[in-house]
mmCIF file with all atom_site columns, C-alpha atoms in Angstrom:
data_model
loop_
_atom_site.group_PDB
_atom_site.id
_atom_site.type_symbol
_atom_site.label_atom_id
_atom_site.label_alt_id
_atom_site.label_comp_id
_atom_site.label_asym_id
_atom_site.label_entity_id
_atom_site.label_seq_id
_atom_site.pdbx_PDB_ins_code
_atom_site.Cartn_x
_atom_site.Cartn_y
_atom_site.Cartn_z
_atom_site.occupancy
_atom_site.B_iso_or_equiv
_atom_site.pdbx_formal_charge
_atom_site.auth_seq_id
_atom_site.auth_comp_id
_atom_site.auth_asym_id
_atom_site.auth_atom_id
_atom_site.pdbx_PDB_model_num
ATOM 1   C CA . SER A 1 1   ? 50.040 82.881 -34.767 1.00 0.00 ? 201 SER A CA 1
ATOM 2   C CA . LYS A 1 2   ? 50.417 79.774 -32.739 1.00 0.00 ? 202 LYS A CA 1
ATOM 3   C CA . VAL A 1 3   ? 53.953 78.400 -32.330 1.00 0.00 ? 203 VAL A CA 1
ATOM 4   C CA . THR A 1 4   ? 54.214 74.651 -33.134 1.00 0.00 ? 204 THR A CA 1
ATOM 5   C CA . THR A 1 5   ? 56.805 72.740 -31.204 1.00 0.00 ? 205 THR A CA 1
ATOM 6   C CA . PRO A 1 6   ? 58.604 70.037 -33.060 1.00 0.00 ? 206 PRO A CA 1
ATOM 7   C CA . THR A 1 7   ? 57.141 67.212 -30.994 1.00 0.00 ? 207 THR A CA 1
ATOM 8   C CA . ALA A 1 8   ? 53.542 68.514 -31.908 1.00 0.00 ? 208 ALA A CA 1
ATOM 9   C CA . LEU A 1 9   ? 54.229 67.288 -35.401 1.00 0.00 ? 209 LEU A CA 1
ATOM 10  C CA . LEU A 1 10  ? 55.291 63.764 -34.393 1.00 0.00 ? 210 LEU A CA 1
ATOM 11  C CA . GLU A 1 11  ? 52.924 61.100 -35.637 1.00 0.00 ? 211 GLU A CA 1
ATOM 12  C CA . GLU A 1 12  ? 54.798 57.728 -34.937 1.00 0.00 ? 212 GLU A CA 1
ATOM 13  C CA . LEU A 1 13  ? 56.708 56.799 -31.806 1.00 0.00 ? 213 LEU A CA 1
ATOM 14  C CA . THR A 1 14  ? 58.251 53.495 -30.663 1.00 0.00 ? 214 THR A CA 1
ATOM 15  C CA . LEU A 1 15  ? 59.863 53.210 -27.277 1.00 0.00 ? 215 LEU A CA 1
ATOM 16  C CA . GLY A 1 16  ? 61.354 50.274 -25.507 1.00 0.00 ? 216 GLY A CA 1
ATOM 17  C CA . ASN A 1 17  ? 62.587 46.967 -26.554 1.00 0.00 ? 217 ASN A CA 1
ATOM 18  C CA . PHE A 1 18  ? 65.292 46.996 -23.845 1.00 0.00 ? 218 PHE A CA 1
ATOM 19  C CA . LYS A 1 19  ? 67.030 43.901 -22.501 1.00 0.00 ? 219 LYS A CA 1
ATOM 20  C CA . GLU A 1 20  ? 65.841 44.699 -19.007 1.00 0.00 ? 220 GLU A CA 1
ATOM 21  C CA . ALA A 1 21  ? 62.610 46.620 -18.156 1.00 0.00 ? 221 ALA A CA 1
ATOM 22  C CA . GLN A 1 22  ? 64.350 48.526 -15.393 1.00 0.00 ? 222 GLN A CA 1
ATOM 23  C CA . GLU A 1 23  ? 66.245 50.327 -18.112 1.00 0.00 ? 223 GLU A CA 1
ATOM 24  C CA . PHE A 1 24  ? 62.988 51.992 -19.281 1.00 0.00 ? 224 PHE A CA 1
ATOM 25  C CA . GLN A 1 25  ? 60.753 53.639 -16.579 1.00 0.00 ? 225 GLN A CA 1
ATOM 26  C CA . LEU A 1 26  ? 57.907 55.677 -17.658 1.00 0.00 ? 226 LEU A CA 1
ATOM 27  C CA . THR A 1 27  ? 58.209 57.849 -14.570 1.00 0.00 ? 227 THR A CA 1
ATOM 28  C CA . THR A 1 28  ? 60.681 60.575 -14.609 1.00 0.00 ? 228 THR A CA 1
ATOM 29  C CA . GLY A 1 29  ? 62.875 61.579 -11.809 1.00 0.00 ? 229 GLY A CA 1
ATOM 30  C CA . ASN A 1 30  ? 60.527 64.307 -10.600 1.00 0.00 ? 230 ASN A CA 1
ATOM 31  C CA . GLY A 1 31  ? 57.625 61.969 -10.443 1.00 0.00 ? 231 GLY A CA 1
ATOM 32  C CA . ASN A 1 32  ? 55.877 63.042 -13.679 1.00 0.00 ? 232 ASN A CA 1
ATOM 33  C CA . ARG A 1 33  ? 54.576 60.288 -15.873 1.00 0.00 ? 233 ARG A CA 1
ATOM 34  C CA . MET A 1 34  ? 56.654 60.301 -19.193 1.00 0.00 ? 234 MET A CA 1
ATOM 35  C CA . LEU A 1 35  ? 53.751 58.983 -21.143 1.00 0.00 ? 235 LEU A CA 1
ATOM 36  C CA . GLY A 1 36  ? 51.498 61.923 -19.974 1.00 0.00 ? 236 GLY A CA 1
ATOM 37  C CA . THR A 1 37  ? 54.166 64.319 -21.149 1.00 0.00 ? 237 THR A CA 1
ATOM 38  C CA . ILE A 1 38  ? 54.392 62.498 -24.493 1.00 0.00 ? 238 ILE A CA 1
ATOM 39  C CA . ALA A 1 39  ? 50.534 62.582 -24.798 1.00 0.00 ? 239 ALA A CA 1
ATOM 40  C CA . ARG A 1 40  ? 50.377 66.319 -24.074 1.00 0.00 ? 240 ARG A CA 1
ATOM 41  C CA . LYS A 1 41  ? 53.261 67.286 -26.380 1.00 0.00 ? 241 LYS A CA 1
ATOM 42  C CA . CYS A 1 42  ? 52.443 64.977 -29.361 1.00 0.00 ? 242 CYS A CA 1
ATOM 43  C CA . PRO A 1 43  ? 48.697 65.588 -30.140 1.00 0.00 ? 243 PRO A CA 1
ATOM 44  C CA . ASN A 1 44  ? 49.071 64.290 -33.650 1.00 0.00 ? 244 ASN A CA 1
ATOM 45  C CA . LEU A 1 45  ? 50.364 60.841 -32.694 1.00 0.00 ? 245 LEU A CA 1
ATOM 46  C CA . THR A 1 46  ? 48.818 58.258 -34.943 1.00 0.00 ? 246 THR A CA 1
ATOM 47  C CA . LYS A 1 47  ? 50.945 55.256 -33.841 1.00 0.00 ? 247 LYS A CA 1
ATOM 48  C CA . LEU A 1 48  ? 52.444 54.626 -30.487 1.00 0.00 ? 248 LEU A CA 1
ATOM 49  C CA . CYS A 1 49  ? 54.317 51.356 -29.709 1.00 0.00 ? 249 CYS A CA 1
ATOM 50  C CA . LEU A 1 50  ? 55.624 50.724 -26.276 1.00 0.00 ? 250 LEU A CA 1
ATOM 51  C CA . GLU A 1 51  ? 57.876 47.582 -26.155 1.00 0.00 ? 251 GLU A CA 1
ATOM 52  C CA . HIS A 1 52  ? 58.628 45.751 -22.961 1.00 0.00 ? 252 HIS A CA 1
ATOM 53  C CA . VAL A 1 53  ? 57.614 48.545 -20.460 1.00 0.00 ? 253 VAL A CA 1
ATOM 54  C CA . ARG A 1 54  ? 56.518 47.942 -16.983 1.00 0.00 ? 254 ARG A CA 1
ATOM 55  C CA . ASP A 1 55  ? 54.443 50.747 -15.705 1.00 0.00 ? 255 ASP A CA 1
ATOM 56  C CA . VAL A 1 56  ? 51.719 51.589 -18.230 1.00 0.00 ? 256 VAL A CA 1
ATOM 57  C CA . ASN A 1 57  ? 48.298 51.800 -16.443 1.00 0.00 ? 257 ASN A CA 1
ATOM 58  C CA . ASP A 1 58  ? 44.686 53.047 -16.916 1.00 0.00 ? 258 ASP A CA 1
ATOM 59  C CA . ASP A 1 59  ? 45.636 56.593 -16.092 1.00 0.00 ? 259 ASP A CA 1
ATOM 60  C CA . ASP A 1 60  ? 48.201 56.670 -18.953 1.00 0.00 ? 260 ASP A CA 1
ATOM 61  C CA . LEU A 1 61  ? 45.591 55.313 -21.318 1.00 0.00 ? 261 LEU A CA 1
ATOM 62  C CA . GLN A 1 62  ? 43.211 58.053 -20.176 1.00 0.00 ? 262 GLN A CA 1
ATOM 63  C CA . LEU A 1 63  ? 45.755 60.712 -20.900 1.00 0.00 ? 263 LEU A CA 1
ATOM 64  C CA . LEU A 1 64  ? 46.578 59.251 -24.353 1.00 0.00 ? 264 LEU A CA 1
ATOM 65  C CA . ALA A 1 65  ? 42.908 59.101 -25.184 1.00 0.00 ? 265 ALA A CA 1
ATOM 66  C CA . ARG A 1 66  ? 42.427 62.694 -24.025 1.00 0.00 ? 266 ARG A CA 1
ATOM 67  C CA . HIS A 1 67  ? 45.360 64.166 -25.788 1.00 0.00 ? 267 HIS A CA 1
ATOM 68  C CA . CYS A 1 68  ? 45.936 61.851 -28.784 1.00 0.00 ? 268 CYS A CA 1
ATOM 69  C CA . PRO A 1 69  ? 42.524 61.300 -30.361 1.00 0.00 ? 269 PRO A CA 1
ATOM 70  C CA . LYS A 1 70  ? 44.134 60.628 -33.837 1.00 0.00 ? 270 LYS A CA 1
ATOM 71  C CA . LEU A 1 71  ? 45.707 57.381 -32.594 1.00 0.00 ? 271 LEU A CA 1
ATOM 72  C CA . ARG A 1 72  ? 45.280 54.632 -35.169 1.00 0.00 ? 272 ARG A CA 1
ATOM 73  C CA . VAL A 1 73  ? 47.794 52.114 -33.808 1.00 0.00 ? 273 VAL A CA 1
ATOM 74  C CA . LEU A 1 74  ? 48.295 51.536 -30.050 1.00 0.00 ? 274 LEU A CA 1
ATOM 75  C CA . ASP A 1 75  ? 50.707 48.695 -29.348 1.00 0.00 ? 275 ASP A CA 1
ATOM 76  C CA . ILE A 1 76  ? 51.768 47.930 -25.835 1.00 0.00 ? 276 ILE A CA 1
ATOM 77  C CA . ASP A 1 77  ? 53.937 45.048 -24.654 1.00 0.00 ? 277 ASP A CA 1
ATOM 78  C CA . LEU A 1 78  ? 53.645 45.273 -20.819 1.00 0.00 ? 278 LEU A CA 1
ATOM 79  C CA . PHE A 1 79  ? 56.154 43.661 -18.624 1.00 0.00 ? 279 PHE A CA 1
ATOM 80  C CA . ALA A 1 80  ? 54.544 42.608 -15.404 1.00 0.00 ? 280 ALA A CA 1
ATOM 81  C CA . GLU A 1 81  ? 56.694 41.172 -12.582 1.00 0.00 ? 281 GLU A CA 1
ATOM 82  C CA . GLU A 1 82  ? 55.419 38.126 -10.849 1.00 0.00 ? 282 GLU A CA 1
ATOM 83  C CA . THR A 1 83  ? 55.726 38.600 -7.009  1.00 0.00 ? 283 THR A CA 1
ATOM 84  C CA . ALA A 1 84  ? 55.772 36.017 -4.323  1.00 0.00 ? 284 ALA A CA 1
ATOM 85  C CA . ASP A 1 85  ? 52.427 37.351 -3.117  1.00 0.00 ? 285 ASP A CA 1
ATOM 86  C CA . SER A 1 86  ? 50.753 36.914 -6.560  1.00 0.00 ? 286 SER A CA 1
ATOM 87  C CA . GLU A 1 87  ? 52.102 33.431 -6.740  1.00 0.00 ? 287 GLU A CA 1
ATOM 88  C CA . ASN A 1 88  ? 50.689 32.443 -3.453  1.00 0.00 ? 288 ASN A CA 1
ATOM 89  C CA . ALA A 1 89  ? 47.374 34.200 -3.750  1.00 0.00 ? 289 ALA A CA 1
ATOM 90  C CA . THR A 1 90  ? 44.231 32.096 -3.404  1.00 0.00 ? 290 THR A CA 1
ATOM 91  C CA . SER A 1 91  ? 40.591 32.662 -4.328  1.00 0.00 ? 291 SER A CA 1
ATOM 92  C CA . ASP A 1 92  ? 39.899 33.226 -0.522  1.00 0.00 ? 292 ASP A CA 1
ATOM 93  C CA . ASP A 1 93  ? 42.108 36.244 -0.390  1.00 0.00 ? 293 ASP A CA 1
ATOM 94  C CA . GLU A 1 94  ? 40.023 39.372 0.407   1.00 0.00 ? 294 GLU A CA 1
ATOM 95  C CA . GLU A 1 95  ? 42.059 41.785 -1.660  1.00 0.00 ? 295 GLU A CA 1
ATOM 96  C CA . MET A 1 96  ? 41.965 41.419 -5.432  1.00 0.00 ? 296 MET A CA 1
ATOM 97  C CA . PRO A 1 97  ? 45.417 41.992 -7.107  1.00 0.00 ? 297 PRO A CA 1
ATOM 98  C CA . GLU A 1 98  ? 45.772 45.358 -8.911  1.00 0.00 ? 298 GLU A CA 1
ATOM 99  C CA . TYR A 1 99  ? 46.142 45.157 -12.610 1.00 0.00 ? 299 TYR A CA 1
ATOM 100 C CA . PRO A 1 100 ? 47.801 47.986 -14.679 1.00 0.00 ? 300 PRO A CA 1
ATOM 101 C CA . ILE A 1 101 ? 45.234 47.900 -17.468 1.00 0.00 ? 301 ILE A CA 1
ATOM 102 C CA . THR A 1 102 ? 41.628 47.298 -16.887 1.00 0.00 ? 302 THR A CA 1
ATOM 103 C CA . ASP A 1 103 ? 38.221 47.911 -18.662 1.00 0.00 ? 303 ASP A CA 1
ATOM 104 C CA . ARG A 1 104 ? 38.548 51.486 -17.426 1.00 0.00 ? 304 ARG A CA 1
ATOM 105 C CA . GLY A 1 105 ? 41.592 52.221 -19.588 1.00 0.00 ? 305 GLY A CA 1
ATOM 106 C CA . LEU A 1 106 ? 40.051 50.481 -22.572 1.00 0.00 ? 306 LEU A CA 1
ATOM 107 C CA . ILE A 1 107 ? 36.777 52.303 -22.309 1.00 0.00 ? 307 ILE A CA 1
ATOM 108 C CA . GLN A 1 108 ? 38.744 55.734 -22.327 1.00 0.00 ? 308 GLN A CA 1
ATOM 109 C CA . ILE A 1 109 ? 40.465 54.672 -25.555 1.00 0.00 ? 309 ILE A CA 1
ATOM 110 C CA . ALA A 1 110 ? 37.166 53.529 -27.017 1.00 0.00 ? 310 ALA A CA 1
ATOM 111 C CA . PHE A 1 111 ? 35.392 56.716 -26.473 1.00 0.00 ? 311 PHE A CA 1
ATOM 112 C CA . ARG A 1 112 ? 38.089 59.134 -27.468 1.00 0.00 ? 312 ARG A CA 1
ATOM 113 C CA . CYS A 1 113 ? 40.214 57.357 -30.086 1.00 0.00 ? 313 CYS A CA 1
ATOM 114 C CA . LYS A 1 114 ? 37.538 56.715 -32.736 1.00 0.00 ? 314 LYS A CA 1
ATOM 115 C CA . GLU A 1 115 ? 40.035 56.333 -35.566 1.00 0.00 ? 315 GLU A CA 1
ATOM 116 C CA . LEU A 1 116 ? 41.768 53.310 -33.899 1.00 0.00 ? 316 LEU A CA 1
ATOM 117 C CA . GLU A 1 117 ? 42.618 50.656 -36.363 1.00 0.00 ? 317 GLU A CA 1
ATOM 118 C CA . VAL A 1 118 ? 45.047 48.374 -34.265 1.00 0.00 ? 318 VAL A CA 1
ATOM 119 C CA . LEU A 1 119 ? 44.965 47.795 -30.599 1.00 0.00 ? 319 LEU A CA 1
ATOM 120 C CA . ARG A 1 120 ? 47.463 45.283 -29.222 1.00 0.00 ? 320 ARG A CA 1
ATOM 121 C CA . ILE A 1 121 ? 48.063 44.885 -25.498 1.00 0.00 ? 321 ILE A CA 1
ATOM 122 C CA . ARG A 1 122 ? 50.318 42.012 -24.234 1.00 0.00 ? 322 ARG A CA 1
ATOM 123 C CA . SER A 1 123 ? 51.176 41.371 -20.752 1.00 0.00 ? 323 SER A CA 1
ATOM 124 C CA . SER A 1 124 ? 53.160 38.737 -19.028 1.00 0.00 ? 324 SER A CA 1
ATOM 125 C CA . GLY A 1 125 ? 50.714 39.171 -16.019 1.00 0.00 ? 325 GLY A CA 1
ATOM 126 C CA . ALA A 1 126 ? 47.078 38.388 -15.869 1.00 0.00 ? 326 ALA A CA 1
ATOM 127 C CA . LEU A 1 127 ? 45.610 41.064 -18.223 1.00 0.00 ? 327 LEU A CA 1
ATOM 128 C CA . THR A 1 128 ? 42.725 38.810 -19.041 1.00 0.00 ? 328 THR A CA 1
ATOM 129 C CA . SER A 1 129 ? 41.610 38.871 -15.353 1.00 0.00 ? 329 SER A CA 1
ATOM 130 C CA . ALA A 1 130 ? 41.349 42.612 -15.469 1.00 0.00 ? 330 ALA A CA 1
ATOM 131 C CA . VAL A 1 131 ? 39.771 43.121 -18.928 1.00 0.00 ? 331 VAL A CA 1
ATOM 132 C CA . THR A 1 132 ? 36.266 41.958 -19.300 1.00 0.00 ? 332 THR A CA 1
ATOM 133 C CA . GLY A 1 133 ? 33.625 41.860 -22.099 1.00 0.00 ? 333 GLY A CA 1
ATOM 134 C CA . THR A 1 134 ? 32.742 45.465 -20.991 1.00 0.00 ? 334 THR A CA 1
ATOM 135 C CA . GLY A 1 135 ? 36.117 46.865 -22.107 1.00 0.00 ? 335 GLY A CA 1
ATOM 136 C CA . VAL A 1 136 ? 36.218 44.676 -25.217 1.00 0.00 ? 336 VAL A CA 1
ATOM 137 C CA . SER A 1 137 ? 32.600 45.687 -26.202 1.00 0.00 ? 337 SER A CA 1
ATOM 138 C CA . SER A 1 138 ? 33.420 49.358 -25.804 1.00 0.00 ? 338 SER A CA 1
ATOM 139 C CA . ILE A 1 139 ? 36.340 48.978 -28.222 1.00 0.00 ? 339 ILE A CA 1
ATOM 140 C CA . LEU A 1 140 ? 34.387 47.001 -30.752 1.00 0.00 ? 340 LEU A CA 1
ATOM 141 C CA . GLN A 1 141 ? 31.401 49.303 -30.649 1.00 0.00 ? 341 GLN A CA 1
ATOM 142 C CA . ASN A 1 142 ? 33.230 52.617 -30.735 1.00 0.00 ? 342 ASN A CA 1
ATOM 143 C CA . CYS A 1 143 ? 36.357 51.950 -32.864 1.00 0.00 ? 343 CYS A CA 1
ATOM 144 C CA . VAL A 1 144 ? 34.576 51.374 -36.149 1.00 0.00 ? 344 VAL A CA 1
ATOM 145 C CA . HIS A 1 145 ? 37.856 51.345 -38.121 1.00 0.00 ? 345 HIS A CA 1
ATOM 146 C CA . LEU A 1 146 ? 39.378 48.590 -36.050 1.00 0.00 ? 346 LEU A CA 1
ATOM 147 C CA . THR A 1 147 ? 41.014 45.880 -38.091 1.00 0.00 ? 347 THR A CA 1
ATOM 148 C CA . GLU A 1 148 ? 43.146 44.101 -35.389 1.00 0.00 ? 348 GLU A CA 1
ATOM 149 C CA . LEU A 1 149 ? 42.393 43.540 -31.701 1.00 0.00 ? 349 LEU A CA 1
ATOM 150 C CA . ARG A 1 150 ? 44.878 41.500 -29.615 1.00 0.00 ? 350 ARG A CA 1
ATOM 151 C CA . LEU A 1 151 ? 44.620 41.260 -25.897 1.00 0.00 ? 351 LEU A CA 1
ATOM 152 C CA . HIS A 1 152 ? 47.090 38.694 -24.387 1.00 0.00 ? 352 HIS A CA 1
ATOM 153 C CA . GLY A 1 153 ? 48.041 38.157 -20.774 1.00 0.00 ? 353 GLY A CA 1
#
């Protein structure tokens, strides 16, 4: 018989809401992504809320999608620091800024988390520059139980 770990039974998890984002880093000391560990150890997650976190990215969303297909609520409040470079960037710059969450992450969620009812992603950065109609369309077409979609940034 298969041994079930206590975390495998976990269905709802809220992390964050710290005064300073530095207090909550999603990368552990040995370089492993904490969110990947959570995804792999908690396959029955139906609700995940990450409040005021700084380093959630497309790779994290891919891990969540792969390991937590039962997700019904995904709520991410992403803290993005403004840097001097991003404030001085112009449209003539050759390099586009990197955004932590893009269409690629949304598409992974859309194709694997078919039971999703609520998707909220808020960012103090320019989320709307990295998420296009492609990502939004994937969510709307594949997550047929969706009742709330909020993308702010």
